[in-house]
Amino acid sequence: MSRAVNASEFVIRNAHVLDPSSDLDRITDVRLTEGRIAEVGDGLRGGRELDADGLHLFPGFVDVHAHWRTPGREDEETIESGSAAAAAGGFTSVVMMPNTDPVVDKPVIVSGLMRRIEQESRVRAYISAALHAGLEGKRLTEMRLLKEAGAFCVSDDGLGTASAGVLRNGMLYARTAGLPVILHCEDHTLATGVVHDGVAAALAGIPGSPASAEDAATATALILAAETGAKVHITHVSTALSAALVAFFKSRADVTGDTTPHHLTLTDDLVSTLEGMYRVNPPLRPDDDRRGVGEALRDGVLDFVATDHAPHASEEKELPIEEAAPGFLGHETAFAALYSEIVLGGVLPLSRLVEAMSCAPGRWMSEGAGTIGVGASADLTLVDLSEEWTVGRESLLSQSANSPYTGRKLTSRVVGTIVGGELIHDRTGARFGVRA
Ligand code: DOR
């Protein structure tokens, strides 16, 4: 007689389970029941089994920084395509940035997005509302109402906040509303160019913005964070000095920081191509900065990685660098680029990368997330560390094509992404079986 198969339960067998938050780093089995981790241990069996022999199993990746271009630019990305790209990259939770058209600065826009997330998103999607109306840096948004409508945090991403006074009041208001603040640190009186102001820009004859455009804004934000007590996250840190500033304020403020896969793996040499592809904010930096942010990530000064997934239409990206829109796709190449370049390159142990892509951002979002601990949500990422693939339009699910890794061969690939116990991205092929 065949056993009834419980559809809400399955066992992942023989995976190399790596979860620094639970001290797991060995080949074992994991039972998922009703969307949660029910058991971790050897010799588990179940009605439905996934044979993960040769694969690594991590807590699901968490990306606190993505642009899914909804509302307004659904030609570039939608919640459906952005979440498919996130799932393909192993992300189980994503925070959507507010620099859309219209800007996410009113409760009605937040509640509209909540409905669309419910209908379209394959992964857990969270909304960052705008810190100020229209992201114009003048009038603060109604943060309490935005939170009631479903916003998870507030941000000035895409532009930054020109006035320190507005930023300070924004932090005070966000704190009383109980919302974390994600900050894009860029001083526009200094950021007058299109790439990093350095040797590569000078040789190519492209106007540059100095590193101080980021560093001065980061210093201001950190000083205000210490003074106001707000929960502040500095996103896409790209210079060694900004990372050092975050380190200084770690014990003085409720502050965290992230850096991106591209700032960890690419440098401003690429601007010599003059291609619009390589324009991004903050700009690609010289190798000293790339190494500096890598060391800060290794040492935990920068807490985690976020992708700044920024899809752009080809007519806005395939232009000379001075005219191109800034930003790169990020979800689908994040882990593979970082594994290929900085884990295999000896900068970061694999366990720290998993901590930086899963555990730490998971904890930042909610206590008890980003872990394979028993009782936690079954949000998991299965990866084949040995698979090699070449990044190309046809290998990406995003609606846009602006990956700076196009044409590069990367090592490691996401094979499966599980959200709440459901396999929502599936390249497992014949590994799934039902036992009689
Ligand atoms: O390069 C960037 N692109 N940096 C940002 O901060 C915003 C993003 C976008 O929205 O395209």
Coordinates of C-alpha atoms and ligand atoms in Angstrom, one line a residue:
M1 CA 0.0 0.0 0.0
S2 CA 1.4 3.4 -0.9
R3 CA 1.7 6.0 1.8
A4 CA -0.3 9.2 1.4
V5 CA 2.2 11.9 0.3
N6 CA 1.9 15.1 2.4
A7 CA 2.2 17.9 -0.2
S8 CA 3.2 20.4 2.5
E9 CA 6.2 18.4 3.5
F10 CA 9.4 17.4 1.8
V11 CA 12.9 16.3 2.8
I12 CA 16.0 17.7 1.2
R13 CA 18.5 14.9 1.4
N14 CA 22.3 14.9 1.5
A15 CA 22.8 18.6 0.9
H16 CA 25.9 20.4 2.2
V17 CA 24.0 22.6 4.7
L18 CA 25.9 25.8 5.4
D19 CA 24.3 28.2 7.8
P20 CA 26.7 30.2 10.0
S21 CA 23.8 31.4 12.2
S22 CA 23.1 27.8 13.3
D23 CA 26.7 26.5 13.2
L24 CA 25.8 24.1 10.4
D25 CA 28.5 23.2 7.9
R26 CA 28.1 19.5 6.9
I27 CA 26.2 17.1 4.7
T28 CA 22.9 16.3 6.2
D29 CA 19.1 16.3 5.6
V30 CA 16.4 19.0 6.2
R31 CA 12.7 18.3 6.6
L32 CA 10.3 21.1 5.6
T33 CA 6.8 21.0 7.0
E34 CA 4.0 23.5 6.4
G35 CA 6.4 26.1 5.2
R36 CA 8.9 25.8 8.1
I37 CA 12.1 24.0 9.0
A38 CA 10.9 21.0 11.0
E39 CA 14.1 19.0 11.5
V40 CA 17.7 19.0 10.6
G41 CA 19.6 15.7 10.9
D42 CA 21.0 12.7 9.3
G43 CA 18.9 9.9 7.7
L44 CA 15.7 11.8 7.4
R45 CA 13.1 10.3 5.0
G46 CA 9.8 11.6 3.6
G47 CA 7.1 11.0 1.1
R48 CA 8.6 13.7 -1.2
E49 CA 12.4 13.9 -1.3
L50 CA 14.8 16.2 -3.1
D51 CA 18.2 14.5 -3.7
A52 CA 20.6 17.4 -3.1
D53 CA 23.8 15.2 -3.4
G54 CA 26.6 17.5 -4.5
L55 CA 24.6 20.7 -3.8
H56 CA 25.0 23.3 -1.1
L57 CA 21.9 24.5 0.9
F58 CA 22.0 28.0 2.4
P59 CA 19.4 30.1 4.2
G60 CA 17.6 32.1 1.4
F61 CA 19.4 35.1 0.2
V62 CA 18.0 38.5 1.2
D63 CA 18.3 41.6 -0.9
V64 CA 17.5 44.9 0.8
H65 CA 18.0 47.0 -2.3
A66 CA 16.2 46.4 -5.6
H67 CA 14.4 48.5 -8.3
W68 CA 11.5 46.6 -9.7
R69 CA 10.4 49.7 -11.6
T70 CA 6.7 49.3 -10.6
P71 CA 4.8 51.6 -10.8
G72 CA 5.7 53.4 -14.0
R73 CA 8.4 51.6 -15.9
E74 CA 7.0 48.2 -16.3
D75 CA 8.8 48.1 -19.7
E76 CA 12.0 47.7 -17.7
E77 CA 10.9 45.4 -14.9
T78 CA 7.6 44.3 -13.2
I79 CA 7.0 42.7 -9.9
E80 CA 6.6 39.4 -11.8
S81 CA 9.8 39.7 -13.8
G82 CA 11.8 41.2 -10.9
S83 CA 10.8 38.5 -8.5
A84 CA 11.5 35.8 -11.1
A85 CA 15.0 37.3 -11.5
A86 CA 15.4 37.4 -7.7
A87 CA 14.3 33.8 -7.4
A88 CA 16.7 32.8 -10.1
G89 CA 19.5 34.4 -8.1
G90 CA 18.5 32.6 -4.9
F91 CA 16.8 35.5 -3.2
T92 CA 13.8 34.7 -1.1
S93 CA 13.2 38.2 0.3
V94 CA 13.7 41.6 -1.5
V95 CA 13.1 45.2 -0.6
M96 CA 11.8 47.4 -3.4
M97 CA 13.1 50.9 -3.7
P98 CA 10.7 54.0 -4.0
N99 CA 12.2 55.9 -6.9
T100 CA 9.5 54.8 -9.3
D101 CA 7.0 56.9 -11.3
P102 CA 5.1 58.0 -9.3
V103 CA 7.4 57.9 -6.4
V104 CA 6.2 55.6 -3.5
D105 CA 5.4 58.5 -1.2
K106 CA 1.7 58.1 -0.5
P107 CA -0.2 55.4 1.4
V108 CA -2.5 54.7 -1.6
I109 CA 0.6 53.8 -3.7
V110 CA 1.9 51.5 -0.9
S111 CA -1.4 49.7 -0.7
G112 CA -1.6 49.4 -4.5
L113 CA 1.9 47.8 -4.5
M114 CA 0.9 45.5 -1.6
R115 CA -1.9 44.1 -3.7
R116 CA 0.4 43.7 -6.8
I117 CA 3.0 41.9 -4.7
E118 CA 0.3 39.6 -3.4
Q119 CA -0.7 38.7 -6.9
E120 CA 2.6 38.8 -8.8
S121 CA 5.6 38.2 -6.5
R122 CA 7.3 34.8 -6.4
V123 CA 9.4 35.9 -3.4
R124 CA 8.7 37.8 -0.2
A125 CA 8.7 41.4 -1.3
Y126 CA 8.8 44.4 1.0
I127 CA 8.2 48.1 0.2
S128 CA 10.6 50.9 1.0
A129 CA 8.5 54.1 0.8
A130 CA 10.1 57.4 0.1
L131 CA 11.7 59.5 3.0
H132 CA 10.5 62.7 1.4
A133 CA 7.7 63.6 -1.0
G134 CA 8.7 63.0 -4.7
L135 CA 12.2 62.2 -3.4
E136 CA 12.7 66.0 -3.7
G137 CA 14.4 66.4 -0.3
K138 CA 12.0 69.1 0.9
R139 CA 8.9 67.8 2.6
L140 CA 8.9 64.6 4.7
T141 CA 6.4 61.8 3.8
E142 CA 3.6 60.7 6.2
M143 CA 5.6 57.9 7.6
R144 CA 3.1 56.6 10.1
L145 CA 0.5 56.3 7.4
L146 CA 2.9 54.7 5.0
K147 CA 3.7 52.1 7.6
E148 CA 0.0 51.5 8.3
A149 CA -0.4 50.9 4.5
G150 CA 2.3 48.3 4.6
A151 CA 5.7 50.0 4.1
F152 CA 8.6 48.2 5.7
C153 CA 11.1 51.1 5.7
V154 CA 11.8 54.5 4.2
S155 CA 14.6 55.5 1.8
D156 CA 16.0 58.3 -0.3
D157 CA 17.5 55.9 -2.7
G158 CA 18.4 57.0 -6.2
L159 CA 19.0 60.6 -5.3
G160 CA 20.0 61.1 -1.7
T161 CA 18.9 63.9 0.6
A162 CA 20.5 67.3 -0.1
S163 CA 19.5 69.0 3.1
A164 CA 21.0 67.8 6.4
G165 CA 18.2 69.4 8.2
V166 CA 15.6 67.5 6.2
L167 CA 17.6 64.3 6.7
R168 CA 17.8 64.9 10.5
N169 CA 14.0 65.5 10.8
G170 CA 13.4 62.5 8.6
M171 CA 15.4 60.3 10.9
L172 CA 13.6 61.6 13.9
Y173 CA 10.2 61.0 12.3
A174 CA 11.2 57.5 11.0
R175 CA 12.3 56.6 14.5
T176 CA 9.0 57.6 16.1
A177 CA 7.2 55.8 13.3
G178 CA 9.3 52.7 13.9
L179 CA 10.7 52.5 10.4
P180 CA 14.3 51.8 9.5
V181 CA 15.9 54.3 7.0
I182 CA 18.0 53.2 4.0
L183 CA 20.2 55.9 2.8
H184 CA 21.8 56.7 -0.5
C185 CA 24.7 58.9 0.4
E186 CA 25.6 61.3 -2.4
D187 CA 26.3 65.0 -2.2
H188 CA 25.2 66.6 -5.5
T189 CA 27.3 69.7 -5.1
L190 CA 30.3 67.3 -5.4
A191 CA 28.8 64.6 -7.6
T192 CA 28.9 66.7 -10.8
G193 CA 30.4 64.0 -13.1
V194 CA 29.3 60.6 -14.4
V195 CA 32.0 58.3 -13.3
H196 CA 34.6 58.2 -10.5
D197 CA 37.0 61.1 -10.7
G198 CA 40.3 59.3 -11.1
V199 CA 42.9 58.2 -13.5
A200 CA 40.6 56.2 -15.7
A201 CA 38.1 59.1 -16.1
A202 CA 41.0 61.5 -16.9
L203 CA 42.4 59.1 -19.6
A204 CA 39.0 58.6 -21.1
G205 CA 38.1 62.3 -21.0
I206 CA 34.9 61.7 -19.1
P207 CA 33.8 64.1 -16.3
G208 CA 34.3 62.5 -12.9
S209 CA 32.7 62.9 -9.4
P210 CA 35.1 62.7 -6.5
A211 CA 34.9 60.0 -3.9
S212 CA 34.2 62.8 -1.4
A213 CA 30.7 63.1 -3.0
E214 CA 29.9 59.8 -1.2
D215 CA 32.2 60.2 1.8
A216 CA 30.9 63.6 2.8
A217 CA 27.3 62.5 2.6
T218 CA 28.1 59.3 4.5
A219 CA 29.7 61.3 7.3
T220 CA 26.7 63.6 7.5
A221 CA 24.3 60.6 7.6
L222 CA 26.3 58.8 10.3
I223 CA 26.6 61.9 12.5
L224 CA 22.8 62.4 12.3
A225 CA 22.1 58.7 12.9
A226 CA 24.2 58.9 16.1
E227 CA 22.4 62.1 17.2
T228 CA 18.8 60.9 16.4
G229 CA 19.0 57.3 17.4
A230 CA 17.3 56.2 14.2
K231 CA 17.9 52.8 12.7
V232 CA 20.0 53.7 9.7
H233 CA 21.3 51.5 6.9
I234 CA 23.9 53.0 4.6
T235 CA 23.5 51.3 1.2
H236 CA 25.9 50.7 -1.6
V237 CA 29.1 51.8 0.2
S238 CA 31.7 51.9 -2.5
T239 CA 34.8 53.6 -0.9
A240 CA 37.3 52.5 1.7
L241 CA 36.8 55.8 3.5
S242 CA 33.0 55.4 3.8
A243 CA 33.5 51.9 5.1
A244 CA 35.9 53.3 7.7
L245 CA 33.4 55.9 8.7
V246 CA 30.7 53.2 9.1
A247 CA 33.2 51.3 11.3
F248 CA 33.8 54.4 13.5
F249 CA 30.0 54.9 14.1
K250 CA 29.2 51.2 14.7
S251 CA 29.4 51.6 18.4
R252 CA 28.0 55.1 18.4
A253 CA 24.8 54.7 16.4
D254 CA 22.2 52.1 15.3
V255 CA 23.9 51.8 12.0
T256 CA 24.6 49.1 9.4
G257 CA 26.1 49.2 5.9
D258 CA 26.1 47.1 2.7
T259 CA 28.1 47.0 -0.4
T260 CA 27.2 45.6 -3.8
P261 CA 28.5 42.7 -5.9
H262 CA 29.7 45.2 -8.6
H263 CA 31.7 47.3 -6.2
L264 CA 33.3 44.2 -4.9
T265 CA 34.2 42.8 -8.3
L266 CA 34.5 45.6 -10.9
T267 CA 36.7 48.7 -11.1
D268 CA 36.6 52.0 -12.9
D269 CA 39.1 50.7 -15.5
L270 CA 35.9 49.7 -17.3
V271 CA 35.0 53.3 -18.1
S272 CA 37.8 53.3 -20.7
T273 CA 35.4 51.3 -22.9
L274 CA 33.2 54.5 -22.9
E275 CA 30.2 52.1 -22.8
G276 CA 27.0 53.3 -21.1
M277 CA 26.8 49.8 -19.5
Y278 CA 29.4 50.8 -16.9
R279 CA 27.7 53.9 -15.6
V280 CA 26.3 53.3 -12.1
N281 CA 25.7 55.3 -8.9
P282 CA 27.9 55.3 -6.8
P283 CA 30.4 54.8 -9.6
L284 CA 32.8 51.9 -10.0
R285 CA 35.9 52.8 -8.0
P286 CA 39.6 52.2 -8.3
D287 CA 41.0 48.9 -7.1
D288 CA 42.1 50.3 -3.7
D289 CA 38.5 51.0 -2.9
R290 CA 37.3 47.7 -4.3
R291 CA 39.7 45.9 -2.0
G292 CA 38.8 48.2 0.9
V293 CA 35.1 47.5 0.8
G294 CA 35.9 43.8 0.4
E295 CA 38.0 43.9 3.6
A296 CA 35.2 45.8 5.4
L297 CA 32.8 43.1 4.3
R298 CA 35.1 40.3 5.4
D299 CA 35.6 42.0 8.8
G300 CA 31.9 42.7 9.4
V301 CA 32.3 46.4 9.3
L302 CA 30.0 46.3 6.3
D303 CA 27.2 44.0 7.5
F304 CA 26.0 42.6 4.2
V305 CA 25.7 42.6 0.5
A306 CA 22.7 44.2 -1.4
T307 CA 22.5 44.1 -5.2
D308 CA 21.0 47.5 -6.2
H309 CA 19.3 45.6 -9.0
A310 CA 18.6 48.4 -11.4
P311 CA 17.1 47.4 -14.8
H312 CA 17.2 49.9 -17.6
A313 CA 15.7 49.8 -21.1
S314 CA 18.3 49.3 -23.8
E315 CA 17.5 52.6 -25.4
E316 CA 18.5 54.3 -22.1
K317 CA 21.6 52.1 -21.4
E318 CA 23.2 51.3 -24.8
L319 CA 24.5 54.9 -25.2
P320 CA 27.8 56.6 -24.7
I321 CA 28.6 56.6 -21.0
E322 CA 27.8 60.3 -20.5
E323 CA 24.2 59.9 -21.7
A324 CA 23.4 56.4 -20.3
A325 CA 21.1 55.8 -17.3
P326 CA 23.1 54.6 -14.2
G327 CA 22.6 51.1 -12.9
F328 CA 23.2 47.4 -13.3
L329 CA 21.1 44.2 -13.1
G330 CA 22.1 42.4 -9.9
H331 CA 19.9 39.6 -8.7
E332 CA 20.8 36.8 -11.0
T333 CA 24.6 37.2 -10.9
A334 CA 25.1 38.3 -7.3
F335 CA 26.1 35.0 -5.7
A336 CA 27.9 33.6 -8.7
A337 CA 30.0 36.8 -9.3
L338 CA 30.9 37.0 -5.6
Y339 CA 31.7 33.3 -5.4
S340 CA 33.8 33.3 -8.6
E341 CA 35.7 36.5 -7.8
I342 CA 36.0 36.9 -4.0
V343 CA 35.5 33.5 -2.5
L344 CA 37.6 31.6 -5.1
G345 CA 39.8 34.6 -5.2
G346 CA 40.6 34.1 -1.5
V347 CA 39.2 37.3 -0.1
L348 CA 36.2 36.0 1.7
P349 CA 35.4 32.5 3.1
L350 CA 32.2 31.0 1.7
S351 CA 30.7 31.0 5.2
R352 CA 31.1 34.8 5.4
L353 CA 29.5 35.3 2.0
V354 CA 26.5 33.2 3.1
E355 CA 26.4 35.3 6.3
A356 CA 26.5 38.5 4.2
M357 CA 23.8 37.4 1.7
S358 CA 21.5 35.5 4.0
C359 CA 21.9 35.6 7.8
A360 CA 22.9 39.3 8.4
P361 CA 20.3 40.9 6.0
G362 CA 17.7 38.4 7.2
R363 CA 18.4 39.5 10.8
W364 CA 18.3 43.1 9.8
M365 CA 14.8 42.6 8.4
S366 CA 13.4 40.5 11.2
E367 CA 14.7 38.6 14.2
G368 CA 14.6 34.9 13.5
A369 CA 15.0 35.3 9.7
G370 CA 17.9 34.3 7.5
T371 CA 18.5 31.0 9.2
I372 CA 18.0 27.2 8.8
G373 CA 17.1 26.9 12.6
V374 CA 14.2 24.6 13.4
G375 CA 11.0 26.6 13.4
A376 CA 12.2 29.2 11.0
S377 CA 10.5 29.9 7.7
A378 CA 11.6 27.4 5.1
D379 CA 13.3 30.0 2.9
L380 CA 16.2 28.3 1.3
T381 CA 18.7 28.5 -1.6
L382 CA 20.2 25.4 -3.2
V383 CA 23.4 26.1 -5.1
D384 CA 25.8 24.0 -7.3
L385 CA 29.2 25.5 -6.6
S386 CA 30.8 23.7 -9.5
E387 CA 28.5 24.7 -12.3
E388 CA 30.0 27.0 -14.8
W389 CA 27.9 29.3 -17.0
T390 CA 28.3 32.3 -19.2
V391 CA 26.1 35.4 -18.5
G392 CA 24.0 36.3 -21.4
R393 CA 20.6 37.8 -22.3
E394 CA 19.1 34.3 -22.7
S395 CA 20.3 33.1 -19.3
L396 CA 18.6 36.0 -17.5
L397 CA 14.9 36.3 -16.5
S398 CA 14.9 40.0 -15.9
Q399 CA 13.0 42.0 -18.4
S400 CA 16.1 44.2 -19.0
A401 CA 19.5 43.1 -20.2
N402 CA 22.0 45.5 -18.5
S403 CA 24.2 43.1 -16.7
P404 CA 27.8 44.2 -16.5
Y405 CA 28.8 40.6 -16.4
T406 CA 27.4 39.8 -19.8
G407 CA 29.8 37.5 -21.6
R408 CA 31.7 36.5 -18.4
K409 CA 32.0 32.9 -17.4
L410 CA 31.0 32.5 -13.7
T411 CA 31.4 29.5 -11.4
S412 CA 28.4 28.4 -9.2
R413 CA 24.7 28.6 -10.0
V414 CA 21.5 28.6 -8.1
V415 CA 19.7 25.3 -8.7
G416 CA 16.6 25.9 -6.5
T417 CA 15.0 28.6 -4.5
I418 CA 12.4 27.7 -1.8
V419 CA 10.1 30.2 -0.2
G420 CA 7.8 29.1 2.7
G421 CA 8.6 25.5 1.8
E422 CA 7.7 25.9 -1.9
L423 CA 10.2 25.4 -4.7
I424 CA 9.6 28.6 -6.6
H425 CA 12.7 28.5 -8.8
D426 CA 13.4 25.0 -10.0
R427 CA 16.4 23.8 -12.0
T428 CA 16.6 20.6 -9.9
G429 CA 15.6 18.4 -12.9
A430 CA 15.3 14.8 -12.0
R431 CA 16.4 15.3 -8.4
F432 CA 12.8 15.4 -7.0
G433 CA 11.1 12.1 -6.3
V434 CA 8.1 10.7 -4.5
R435 CA 8.6 7.6 -2.4
A436 CA 6.0 5.0 -2.3
Ligands
DOR1 O1 23.0 53.2 -10.4 C1 22.0 53.4 -9.8 N1 20.8 53.2 -10.3 N2 22.1 53.9 -8.5 C2 21.0 54.2 -7.9 O2 21.1 54.7 -6.7 C3 19.6 54.2 -8.5 C4 19.6 53.2 -9.6 C5 18.4 53.2 -10.4 O3 17.3 53.4 -9.9 O4 18.6 53.1 -11.7

